[in-house]
């Protein structure tokens, strides 16, 4: 086999390697948002696992106020469905930022491989978390805070209604939001580590094949 043919095999091997790394990134990001983050946003299978619903019901019992259960379910479903719509945007941000590292990678030596380091995720996650917090905060305001008064019956005392609604609003805008963002942060950190390891494994596989393939090294063998 002539040198041109060997070089084409090497170029194809390198192209396949970059495509494999890109696929690793996309799959990792898809699982992060469509499975891990989604699980934090979807309606829990049991009412006892719904922290917003449980808190609202607990507050209503504490103040001896009856709230409309069907309205509460409708409000929370609307909130969750709205937040979930942001998942494709968050997924796109992560892929676009990290894919630039893969696309711009140039192999200067035969042993050079694509690497994702922890420092590569710092500006990305700062931007991503800011976007996520903004989107969730705005959705909480629009879908829950502005709808709280729909929970009360017409005979509810105005003063009690105001007190209870303020406590409900405070909970979703502080404790709940903080807890949700912390849970998301943990999911992101885990997937970042998984991605770093996955990209490294792709690189090790690429180098092993490059150094041990007869086709890719025929010119050296024939010398």
Coordinates of N, CA, C and O in Angstrom, one line a residue, residues 42-159:
X42 N -40.0 16.5 36.8 CA -41.2 15.8 36.5 C -42.1 15.6 37.8 O -41.6 15.7 38.9
X43 N -43.4 15.4 37.6 CA -44.3 15.2 38.7 C -43.9 13.9 39.4 O -43.8 12.8 38.8
X44 N -43.7 13.9 40.7 CA -43.3 12.7 41.5 C -44.4 11.7 41.4 O -45.6 12.0 41.3
X45 N -44.0 10.4 41.4 CA -45.0 9.3 41.3 C -45.9 9.3 42.5 O -47.0 8.8 42.4
X46 N -45.5 9.8 43.7 CA -46.3 9.8 44.9 C -46.4 11.2 45.4 O -45.5 12.0 45.4
X47 N -47.6 11.6 45.9 CA -47.9 12.9 46.4 C -46.9 13.2 47.6 O -46.5 14.4 47.8
X48 N -46.6 12.2 48.3 CA -45.7 12.4 49.5 C -44.3 12.8 49.1 O -43.5 13.3 49.9
X49 N -43.9 12.6 47.8 CA -42.6 13.0 47.3 C -42.6 14.4 46.7 O -41.6 14.9 46.3
X50 N -43.8 15.0 46.6 CA -43.9 16.3 46.0 C -43.7 17.4 47.1 O -44.6 17.7 47.9
X51 N -42.5 17.9 47.2 CA -42.1 18.8 48.3 C -42.9 20.1 48.3 O -43.2 20.7 49.3
X52 N -43.3 20.6 47.1 CA -44.1 21.8 47.0 C -45.5 21.6 47.5 O -46.0 22.3 48.4
X53 N -46.1 20.5 47.0 CA -47.4 20.2 47.4 C -47.5 19.9 48.9 O -48.4 20.4 49.6
X54 N -46.6 19.1 49.4 CA -46.6 18.8 50.9 C -46.4 20.0 51.7 O -47.0 20.2 52.8
X55 N -45.5 20.9 51.3 CA -45.3 22.2 52.0 C -46.5 23.1 52.0 O -46.9 23.6 53.1
X56 N -47.2 23.2 50.9 CA -48.4 24.0 50.8 C -49.5 23.4 51.7 O -50.2 24.2 52.4
X57 N -49.7 22.1 51.6 CA -50.7 21.5 52.4 C -50.4 21.6 53.9 O -51.3 21.8 54.7
X58 N -49.1 21.5 54.3 CA -48.7 21.6 55.7 C -49.0 23.1 56.2 O -49.5 23.2 57.3
X59 N -48.7 24.0 55.3 CA -48.9 25.4 55.7 C -50.4 25.7 55.9 O -50.8 26.4 56.8
X60 N -51.2 25.1 55.0 CA -52.7 25.3 55.1 C -53.2 24.7 56.4 O -54.1 25.3 57.0
X61 N -52.7 23.5 56.7 CA -53.2 22.9 58.0 C -52.8 23.7 59.2 O -53.5 23.8 60.2
X62 N -51.5 24.2 59.1 CA -51.0 25.0 60.3 C -51.9 26.2 60.5 O -52.1 26.7 61.6
X63 N -52.3 26.8 59.4 CA -53.1 28.1 59.5 C -54.6 27.8 59.5 O -55.5 28.7 59.5
X64 N -55.0 26.5 59.5 CA -56.4 26.0 59.5 C -57.2 26.7 58.3 O -58.3 27.2 58.5
X65 N -56.5 26.6 57.2 CA -57.2 27.1 55.9 C -57.3 26.0 54.9 O -56.3 25.2 54.7
X66 N -58.4 25.9 54.3 CA -58.6 24.8 53.3 C -58.2 25.4 51.9 O -58.6 26.5 51.6
X67 N -57.4 24.7 51.2 CA -57.0 25.1 49.9 C -57.5 24.1 48.8 O -57.8 22.9 49.2
X68 N -57.7 24.5 47.6 CA -58.3 23.7 46.6 C -57.2 22.7 46.0 O -56.3 23.1 45.4
X69 N -57.4 21.4 46.3 CA -56.4 20.4 45.9 C -56.3 20.3 44.4 O -55.2 20.2 43.8
X70 N -57.4 20.4 43.7 CA -57.4 20.3 42.2 C -56.7 21.5 41.6 O -55.9 21.4 40.6
X71 N -56.9 22.7 42.2 CA -56.2 23.9 41.7 C -54.7 23.8 42.0 O -53.8 24.2 41.1
X72 N -54.3 23.3 43.1 CA -52.9 23.1 43.5 C -52.2 22.1 42.5 O -51.1 22.4 42.0
X73 N -52.9 21.0 42.1 CA -52.3 20.1 41.1 C -52.2 20.8 39.8 O -51.2 20.6 39.1
X74 N -53.2 21.5 39.4 CA -53.1 22.2 38.1 C -52.0 23.2 38.0 O -51.2 23.3 37.0
X75 N -51.8 24.0 39.1 CA -50.7 25.0 39.2 C -49.3 24.3 39.1 O -48.5 24.7 38.3
X76 N -49.2 23.2 39.9 CA -47.9 22.6 39.9 C -47.6 21.8 38.6 O -46.4 21.8 38.1
X77 N -48.6 21.3 38.0 CA -48.4 20.6 36.7 C -48.0 21.7 35.6 O -47.1 21.4 34.8
X78 N -48.7 22.8 35.7 CA -48.3 23.9 34.7 C -46.9 24.4 34.9 O -46.2 24.6 33.9
X79 N -46.5 24.5 36.1 CA -45.1 24.9 36.4 C -44.1 23.9 35.9 O -43.2 24.3 35.2
X80 N -44.3 22.6 36.2 CA -43.4 21.6 35.8 C -43.3 21.5 34.3 O -42.2 21.3 33.7
X81 N -44.4 21.5 33.6 CA -44.5 21.4 32.2 C -43.7 22.6 31.5 O -43.0 22.4 30.5
X82 N -43.8 23.7 32.1 CA -43.2 24.9 31.6 C -41.6 24.9 31.8 O -40.9 25.2 30.9
X83 N -41.2 24.4 32.9 CA -39.8 24.3 33.2 C -39.1 23.3 32.3 O -38.0 23.5 31.8
X84 N -39.8 22.1 32.1 CA -39.3 21.1 31.3 C -39.0 21.5 29.8 O -38.1 21.0 29.2
X85 N -39.7 22.5 29.4 CA -39.5 23.1 28.0 C -38.2 23.7 27.8 O -37.7 23.9 26.7
X86 N -37.5 24.0 28.9 CA -36.2 24.6 28.9 C -35.1 23.6 28.7 O -33.9 24.0 28.4
X87 N -35.4 22.3 28.9 CA -34.3 21.3 28.8 C -33.5 21.3 27.5 O -32.3 21.2 27.5
X88 N -34.2 21.4 26.3 CA -33.4 21.4 25.1 C -32.5 22.6 25.0 O -31.4 22.5 24.4
X89 N -32.9 23.8 25.5 CA -32.0 24.9 25.5 C -30.7 24.7 26.4 O -29.6 25.0 26.0
X90 N -30.9 24.2 27.6 CA -29.8 23.9 28.5 C -28.9 22.8 27.9 O -27.6 22.9 27.9
X91 N -29.5 21.9 27.2 CA -28.7 20.8 26.6 C -27.9 21.4 25.4 O -26.7 21.1 25.3
X92 N -28.5 22.3 24.7 CA -27.8 22.9 23.5 C -26.6 23.7 24.0 O -25.6 23.7 23.3
X93 N -26.8 24.5 25.1 CA -25.7 25.3 25.6 C -24.5 24.4 25.9 O -23.3 24.8 25.5
X94 N -24.7 23.3 26.6 CA -23.6 22.5 27.0 C -22.9 21.8 25.8 O -21.6 21.8 25.7
X95 N -23.6 21.4 24.9 CA -23.0 20.7 23.7 C -22.3 21.8 22.9 O -21.2 21.5 22.4
X96 N -22.9 22.9 22.7 CA -22.2 24.0 21.8 C -20.8 24.4 22.4 O -19.9 24.5 21.7
X97 N -20.8 24.6 23.7 CA -19.5 25.0 24.4 C -18.5 23.9 24.3 O -17.3 24.2 23.9
X98 N -18.8 22.7 24.7 CA -17.8 21.6 24.8 C -17.4 21.1 23.4 O -16.3 20.6 23.2
X99 N -18.3 21.2 22.4 CA -18.0 20.7 21.1 C -16.9 21.5 20.4 O -16.2 21.0 19.6
X100 N -16.8 22.8 20.8 CA -15.7 23.6 20.2 C -14.4 23.0 20.5 O -13.4 23.1 19.7
X101 N -14.2 22.5 21.7 CA -12.9 21.9 22.1 C -12.6 20.7 21.2 O -11.5 20.5 20.7
X102 N -13.6 19.9 20.9 CA -13.5 18.7 20.0 C -13.2 19.1 18.6 O -12.2 18.7 17.9
X103 N -14.0 20.1 18.1 CA -13.9 20.5 16.7 C -12.5 21.2 16.4 O -11.9 21.0 15.4
X104 N -12.1 22.0 17.4 CA -10.8 22.7 17.2 C -9.5 22.0 17.5 O -8.4 22.5 17.4
X105 N -9.7 20.7 18.0 CA -8.5 19.9 18.3 C -7.7 19.6 17.1 O -8.2 19.1 16.1
X106 N -6.4 19.8 17.2 CA -5.4 19.5 16.2 C -4.4 18.6 16.8 O -3.8 18.9 17.8
X107 N -4.1 17.5 16.1 CA -3.1 16.5 16.6 C -1.8 16.9 16.1 O -1.5 16.8 14.9
X108 N -0.9 17.4 17.0 CA 0.5 17.8 16.6 C 1.4 16.6 16.7 O 2.4 16.5 16.0
X109 N 1.2 15.7 17.6 CA 2.0 14.5 17.7 C 1.0 13.2 17.6 O -0.2 13.3 17.9
X110 N 1.6 12.1 17.3 CA 0.8 10.9 17.1 C 0.1 10.5 18.4 O -1.0 9.9 18.4
X111 N 0.7 10.9 19.6 CA 0.1 10.5 20.9 C -0.9 11.6 21.4 O -1.4 11.4 22.5
X112 N -1.1 12.6 20.7 CA -2.0 13.7 21.2 C -3.4 13.2 21.1 O -3.8 12.6 20.1
X113 N -4.2 13.5 22.2 CA -5.6 13.1 22.2 C -6.4 14.2 22.7 O -5.9 15.2 23.4
X114 N -7.7 14.2 22.5 CA -8.6 15.2 23.0 C -8.8 15.0 24.5 O -9.0 13.9 24.9
X115 N -8.7 16.1 25.2 CA -8.9 16.0 26.7 C -9.9 17.1 27.1 O -9.9 18.2 26.7
X116 N -10.7 16.6 28.0 CA -11.6 17.6 28.7 C -11.2 17.6 30.2 O -11.1 16.6 30.8
X117 N -10.8 18.8 30.6 CA -10.3 19.0 32.0 C -11.4 19.7 32.8 O -12.3 20.4 32.3
X118 N -11.3 19.6 34.1 CA -12.2 20.2 35.0 C -12.3 21.7 34.8 O -13.4 22.3 34.9
X119 N -11.2 22.3 34.4 CA -11.2 23.8 34.2 C -12.1 24.2 33.0 O -12.6 25.3 32.9
X120 N -12.2 23.2 32.1 CA -13.1 23.5 30.9 C -14.5 23.6 31.2 O -15.3 24.2 30.5
X121 N -14.9 23.1 32.4 CA -16.3 23.1 32.8 C -16.7 24.3 33.6 O -17.9 24.6 33.8
X122 N -15.7 25.0 34.1 CA -15.9 26.1 35.1 C -16.7 27.2 34.4 O -17.8 27.6 34.9
X123 N -16.3 27.8 33.3 CA -17.1 28.9 32.7 C -18.4 28.4 32.1 O -19.4 29.1 32.2
X124 N -18.4 27.2 31.6 CA -19.6 26.6 31.1 C -20.6 26.5 32.1 O -21.8 26.9 32.0
X125 N -20.3 25.8 33.3 CA -21.3 25.6 34.3 C -21.7 26.9 35.0 O -22.9 27.0 35.4
X126 N -20.8 27.9 35.0 CA -21.2 29.2 35.6 C -22.3 29.8 34.7 O -23.3 30.3 35.2
X127 N -22.1 29.7 33.4 CA -23.1 30.3 32.5 C -24.4 29.4 32.5 O -25.5 30.0 32.5
X128 N -24.2 28.1 32.5 CA -25.4 27.2 32.4 C -26.2 27.3 33.7 O -27.5 27.4 33.6
X129 N -25.6 27.4 34.8 CA -26.3 27.5 36.1 C -27.0 28.8 36.2 O -28.1 28.9 36.7
X130 N -26.4 29.9 35.7 CA -27.1 31.2 35.7 C -28.3 31.2 34.8 O -29.4 31.7 35.2
X131 N -28.2 30.5 33.6 CA -29.4 30.4 32.7 C -30.5 29.6 33.4 O -31.7 29.9 33.3
X132 N -30.1 28.5 34.0 CA -31.1 27.6 34.6 C -31.8 28.3 35.8 O -33.0 28.2 35.9
X133 N -31.0 29.0 36.6 CA -31.6 29.7 37.7 C -32.6 30.8 37.2 O -33.7 30.9 37.8
X134 N -32.2 31.5 36.2 CA -33.0 32.5 35.6 C -34.3 32.0 35.1 O -35.4 32.5 35.4
X135 N -34.2 30.9 34.3 CA -35.4 30.3 33.7 C -36.4 29.7 34.8 O -37.6 29.9 34.7
X136 N -35.8 29.0 35.8 CA -36.7 28.4 36.8 C -37.3 29.5 37.7 O -38.5 29.4 38.0
X137 N -36.5 30.5 38.0 CA -37.0 31.6 38.9 C -38.2 32.3 38.2 O -39.2 32.6 38.8
X138 N -38.0 32.6 36.9 CA -39.1 33.3 36.1 C -40.3 32.4 36.0 O -41.5 32.9 36.1
X139 N -40.1 31.1 35.9 CA -41.3 30.2 35.8 C -42.0 30.0 37.1 O -43.2 29.9 37.1
X140 N -41.2 30.0 38.2 CA -41.9 29.9 39.5 C -42.7 31.2 39.7 O -43.9 31.1 40.2
X141 N -42.2 32.3 39.3 CA -42.9 33.6 39.5 C -44.2 33.6 38.7 O -45.3 33.9 39.2
X142 N -44.1 33.1 37.4 CA -45.2 33.2 36.5 C -46.3 32.1 36.8 O -47.5 32.3 36.7
X143 N -45.8 30.9 37.1 CA -46.7 29.7 37.2 C -47.1 29.4 38.6 O -48.1 28.7 38.8
X144 N -46.4 29.8 39.6 CA -46.8 29.5 41.0 C -47.1 30.8 41.8 O -48.3 30.9 42.3
X145 N -46.2 31.7 41.9 CA -46.4 32.9 42.7 C -47.6 33.7 42.3 O -48.4 34.1 43.1
X146 N -47.8 33.9 41.0 CA -48.9 34.7 40.5 C -50.2 33.9 40.6 O -51.3 34.5 40.3
X147 N -50.1 32.6 40.9 CA -51.4 31.8 40.9 C -51.8 31.4 42.3 O -52.8 30.7 42.4
X148 N -51.0 31.7 43.3 CA -51.3 31.2 44.6 C -52.7 31.5 45.1 O -53.3 30.7 45.8
X149 N -53.2 32.7 44.8 CA -54.5 33.1 45.3 C -55.6 32.2 44.7 O -56.8 32.3 45.3
X150 N -55.3 31.5 43.6 CA -56.4 30.6 43.1 C -56.6 29.4 44.0 O -57.6 28.7 43.8
X151 N -55.8 29.2 45.0 CA -55.9 28.1 45.9 C -56.9 28.2 47.0 O -57.4 27.2 47.5
X152 N -57.3 29.5 47.2 CA -58.2 29.7 48.3 C -59.7 29.8 47.9 O -60.0 30.2 46.9
X153 N -60.5 29.3 48.9 CA -61.9 29.4 48.6 C -62.4 30.8 48.9 O -61.7 31.6 49.6
X154 N -63.6 31.1 48.5 CA -64.1 32.5 48.6 C -64.4 32.9 50.0 O -64.4 34.1 50.3
X155 N -64.5 32.0 50.9 CA -64.8 32.4 52.3 C -63.6 32.5 53.2 O -63.6 32.6 54.4
X156 N -62.4 32.4 52.5 CA -61.1 32.5 53.3 C -60.9 33.9 53.8 O -61.0 34.8 53.0
X157 N -60.6 34.0 55.0 CA -60.3 35.4 55.6 C -59.1 36.0 54.8 O -58.1 35.4 54.6
X158 N -59.3 37.3 54.5 CA -58.3 38.0 53.7 C -57.0 38.1 54.4 O -55.9 38.0 53.7
X159 N -57.0 38.3 55.7 CA -55.7 38.4 56.4 C -55.0 37.1 56.4 O -53.8 37.0 56.2

